[in-house]
Amino acid sequence: MTNFPIAEFENQRTPFYFYDIELLRKTLDEIKRFSNYPGYHVHYAIKANVNPVILEEIRKAGLGVDCVSGGEVETALNAGFAANKIVFAGVGKSDWEIELGLAHDIECFNVESLPELEVIQEIAARMGKVARIALRVNPNIDAHTHHYITTGLAENKFGINLEKLDEIIDVAKMMPNVELQGLHFHIGSQITINDPFKLLSEKINELQAKYAEKGISFKTINVGGGLGIDYDNPNENPIPDFKGYFDTFKQNLKLSEGQEVHFELGRSVVGQCGSLITRVLYVKEGTEKKFAIVDAGFTELIRPALYQAHHNIENLTSDGDVEKYDVVGPICESSDCFAENEMLPKMRRGDIIAIRSAGAYGEIMASQYNCRRLPLSVYKK
Ligand code: LLP
C-alpha cells in the first residue's frame, strides 16, 4: 500500500504525479517471478507511461518494449532499451516510422494489413534490409471491457480478420525482404477476468494446428496486453494477479518446441504506482450538490472524462465527517469531473487530494488545453 509523504507534498506546486517506485519494483519482481516459464518474454507497452524514472526501472528489470509509433521507438531507444527487444505495432505506420524501425533493426513489426505489408517490403528492399514481422490477427473475441478499449472484435479497425489471414501469409512468405516470424494478438485493455485470455489461447491453438497441417509454423506468438488493475481497491490490491494471468496461458496455450510467447503489458505494470496529487481550491455549494473544485483537471488525467473511468479519491489531509461531493477540475467543460457523489471526509481549501491508480494512461495523456502547464512528477524511491 502506498504511504504518501504528505509533509513533502505541502511545499510542492500542484497538481503533480506521485510515483511509488518501491511499488513499481515489487510489481516488476512479481512479473518476473510468475512469467518465469521457458520461452516467455514480457514487453512493456510504453504507451502507458514514458516517465524516465519509470522507464529506467523497467529497463533494469529486463523487460522489452512494445511501441505504437516512431516517437515511442525513439523514446525507448533513448531510454536505453536494446533495439532487438523492441516490437512495433499500430494500424497506421508512416514511412519514416518504418524506416526508423528498419534502420535500428528492431525485433519485429506487428503488421496490421496487406497494404502495410507491401509498404514494409518496398521500404526494406530500398534500404537493403529484411524486416522481421508478425501478423496481427483479429481473433474476434469479446474482452468484456469498455467499448473504447476493446480491440479484438471483427468490427474494430485493428488487425487482420481471420478469413483474410491465409492469403496474407502466402503473400508474406513470397516477399524477399520480409521474414514472417510470428502471429500477434491483442484483445483489449483493463480485462479483469482470465476467461478472455483462456479463449484467446484456445483460438491460437486452433490456428496453430491449422497452419501446422499446411507445414507453416511460427517462431513467436505475441498475445498482447490487457491485464487489468483494481481501480476500486488500490490499497488492498496494489499488484495485479500476475500468477493467475501467466498461469492461464501456461495451462491453455500450446506451444511447439522452442516457440516463444511475447506479452505486452502496460496498465498492469505501472497503473497502481502512480497517483495524481491535487489541491482543493474551493468548496462550492450548489443547489443540490457540493462541489470540491481541485486544481487538476482532465488536462492531467483524462480517463474519467473520456472513458467514464472511476479512480479512487482520497483526501490526505482531512479526517472530518464524511460528506458527498462532486470532485471537479478547473477546465471550462462540464466533462471535467473526476467523480460524482463521492463520499469524502470534509473538504476544505488547501486540502491535498490523491487520485489513485493513475500511473497508466495518466501523465502520458496530459494535454495543455486551456494553456495549462504540464504536470510535474515526484517520486518515492
Ligand atoms: N498491445 C497493444 C497492441 C495495445 O494496443 C495495447 C493497449 C497494449 C498492448 C497494452 O495494453 P494494457 O496492458 O495496457 O491493457 N488509454 C486507455 C487504454 C488504451 C489501451 C490501448 N492499447 C485507458 O486509459 O484505459
Short mmCIF file of C-alpha atoms in Angstrom, two decimals, residues 84-212:
data_model
loop_
_atom_site.label_atom_id
_atom_site.label_comp_id
_atom_site.label_asym_id
_atom_site.label_seq_id
_atom_site.Cartn_x
_atom_site.Cartn_y
_atom_site.Cartn_z
CA ASN A 84 16.36 -6.22 -30.50
CA LYS A 85 13.81 -6.06 -27.68
CA ILE A 86 11.53 -3.52 -29.38
CA VAL A 87 8.38 -4.54 -31.22
CA PHE A 88 6.41 -2.01 -33.23
CA ALA A 89 2.63 -2.29 -33.72
CA GLY A 90 -0.06 0.08 -34.97
CA VAL A 91 -2.58 0.28 -37.82
CA GLY A 92 -1.08 3.38 -39.39
CA LYS A 93 2.69 3.32 -39.55
CA SER A 94 4.13 6.22 -41.59
CA ASP A 95 7.02 5.62 -43.98
CA TRP A 96 9.51 7.44 -41.73
CA GLU A 97 8.44 5.26 -38.80
CA ILE A 98 9.03 2.07 -40.79
CA GLU A 99 12.40 3.43 -41.94
CA LEU A 100 13.33 4.23 -38.33
CA GLY A 101 12.47 0.71 -37.18
CA LEU A 102 14.44 -0.84 -40.03
CA ALA A 103 17.43 1.45 -39.55
CA HIS A 104 17.67 0.26 -35.95
CA ASP A 105 16.93 -3.40 -36.77
CA ILE A 106 14.12 -3.63 -34.24
CA GLU A 107 12.97 -7.05 -33.18
CA CYS A 108 9.67 -7.12 -35.04
CA PHE A 109 6.98 -5.12 -36.84
CA ASN A 110 3.47 -6.19 -35.97
CA VAL A 111 1.72 -5.79 -39.30
CA GLU A 112 -1.97 -4.99 -39.40
CA SER A 113 -2.94 -5.06 -43.13
CA LEU A 114 -1.89 -6.15 -46.61
CA PRO A 115 -1.14 -2.59 -47.84
CA GLU A 116 1.11 -2.07 -44.82
CA LEU A 117 2.93 -5.32 -45.56
CA GLU A 118 3.55 -4.18 -49.14
CA VAL A 119 4.96 -0.85 -47.98
CA ILE A 120 7.27 -2.57 -45.48
CA GLN A 121 8.56 -4.87 -48.22
CA GLU A 122 9.17 -1.90 -50.52
CA ILE A 123 10.99 0.19 -47.92
CA ALA A 124 13.05 -2.77 -46.64
CA ALA A 125 14.10 -3.59 -50.23
CA ARG A 126 15.14 0.02 -50.81
CA MET A 127 17.18 0.01 -47.59
CA GLY A 128 18.70 -3.42 -48.23
CA LYS A 129 17.14 -4.81 -45.04
CA VAL A 130 14.98 -7.74 -44.05
CA ALA A 131 12.05 -6.79 -41.85
CA ARG A 132 11.06 -9.32 -39.22
CA ILE A 133 7.31 -9.25 -38.95
CA ALA A 134 4.39 -10.75 -37.10
CA LEU A 135 0.87 -10.56 -38.48
CA ARG A 136 -1.63 -9.03 -36.10
CA VAL A 137 -4.68 -11.22 -36.17
CA ASN A 138 -8.08 -10.05 -35.08
CA PRO A 139 -9.37 -13.14 -33.25
CA ASN A 140 -12.94 -11.82 -32.84
CA ILE A 141 -13.01 -12.30 -29.08
CA ASP A 142 -15.07 -10.06 -26.81
CA ALA A 143 -12.87 -8.88 -23.94
CA HIS A 144 -15.89 -7.57 -21.99
CA THR A 145 -14.35 -4.21 -21.33
CA HIS A 146 -15.25 -0.62 -22.24
CA HIS A 147 -16.06 -0.30 -25.96
CA TYR A 148 -13.35 2.35 -26.43
CA ILE A 149 -10.66 -0.07 -25.29
CA THR A 150 -11.85 -3.34 -26.79
CA THR A 151 -9.85 -4.15 -29.87
CA GLY A 152 -10.26 -7.80 -30.77
CA LEU A 153 -13.72 -7.80 -32.36
CA ALA A 154 -14.17 -8.16 -36.12
CA GLU A 155 -15.75 -4.70 -36.26
CA ASN A 156 -12.67 -2.98 -34.75
CA LYS A 157 -10.10 -1.33 -37.00
CA PHE A 158 -7.28 -3.46 -35.60
CA GLY A 159 -5.58 -6.48 -37.07
CA ILE A 160 -6.23 -8.83 -39.97
CA ASN A 161 -9.56 -10.64 -39.98
CA LEU A 162 -9.31 -14.42 -39.79
CA GLU A 163 -10.74 -15.04 -43.25
CA LYS A 164 -8.01 -12.87 -44.83
CA LEU A 165 -5.13 -14.46 -42.93
CA ASP A 166 -4.30 -17.35 -45.31
CA GLU A 167 -3.90 -15.04 -48.24
CA ILE A 168 -1.67 -12.59 -46.37
CA ILE A 169 0.55 -15.37 -45.01
CA ASP A 170 1.06 -16.61 -48.57
CA VAL A 171 1.96 -13.13 -49.76
CA ALA A 172 4.34 -12.53 -46.84
CA LYS A 173 6.15 -15.81 -47.44
CA MET A 174 6.89 -14.78 -51.04
CA MET A 175 8.39 -11.44 -50.07
CA PRO A 176 12.21 -11.36 -50.22
CA ASN A 177 12.67 -8.55 -47.68
CA VAL A 178 10.18 -9.77 -45.12
CA GLU A 179 10.66 -12.57 -42.64
CA LEU A 180 7.39 -13.80 -41.20
CA GLN A 181 8.20 -14.90 -37.68
CA GLY A 182 5.00 -14.76 -35.74
CA LEU A 183 1.39 -14.02 -35.06
CA HIS A 184 0.27 -11.15 -32.86
CA PHE A 185 -2.99 -10.74 -30.94
CA HIS A 186 -4.36 -8.10 -28.58
CA ILE A 187 -7.97 -8.31 -27.50
CA GLY A 188 -8.42 -5.21 -25.35
CA SER A 189 -7.44 -3.50 -22.15
CA GLN A 190 -8.49 -3.44 -18.46
CA ILE A 191 -9.51 -7.11 -18.60
CA THR A 192 -10.10 -8.24 -15.03
CA ILE A 193 -11.08 -11.88 -15.54
CA ASN A 194 -8.92 -14.56 -17.11
CA ASP A 195 -11.63 -16.14 -19.31
CA PRO A 196 -10.91 -13.95 -22.36
CA PHE A 197 -7.22 -14.95 -22.12
CA LYS A 198 -8.23 -18.60 -21.99
CA LEU A 199 -10.44 -18.13 -25.05
CA LEU A 200 -7.59 -16.37 -26.80
CA SER A 201 -5.23 -19.25 -26.02
CA GLU A 202 -7.74 -21.74 -27.43
CA LYS A 203 -8.18 -19.67 -30.58
CA ILE A 204 -4.40 -19.54 -31.03
CA ASN A 205 -4.17 -23.33 -30.54
CA GLU A 206 -6.76 -23.82 -33.29
CA LEU A 207 -4.91 -21.53 -35.66
CA GLN A 208 -1.53 -23.10 -34.94
CA ALA A 209 -2.94 -26.60 -35.52
CA LYS A 210 -4.48 -25.49 -38.80
CA TYR A 211 -1.22 -23.98 -40.05
CA ALA A 212 0.88 -26.89 -38.80
#
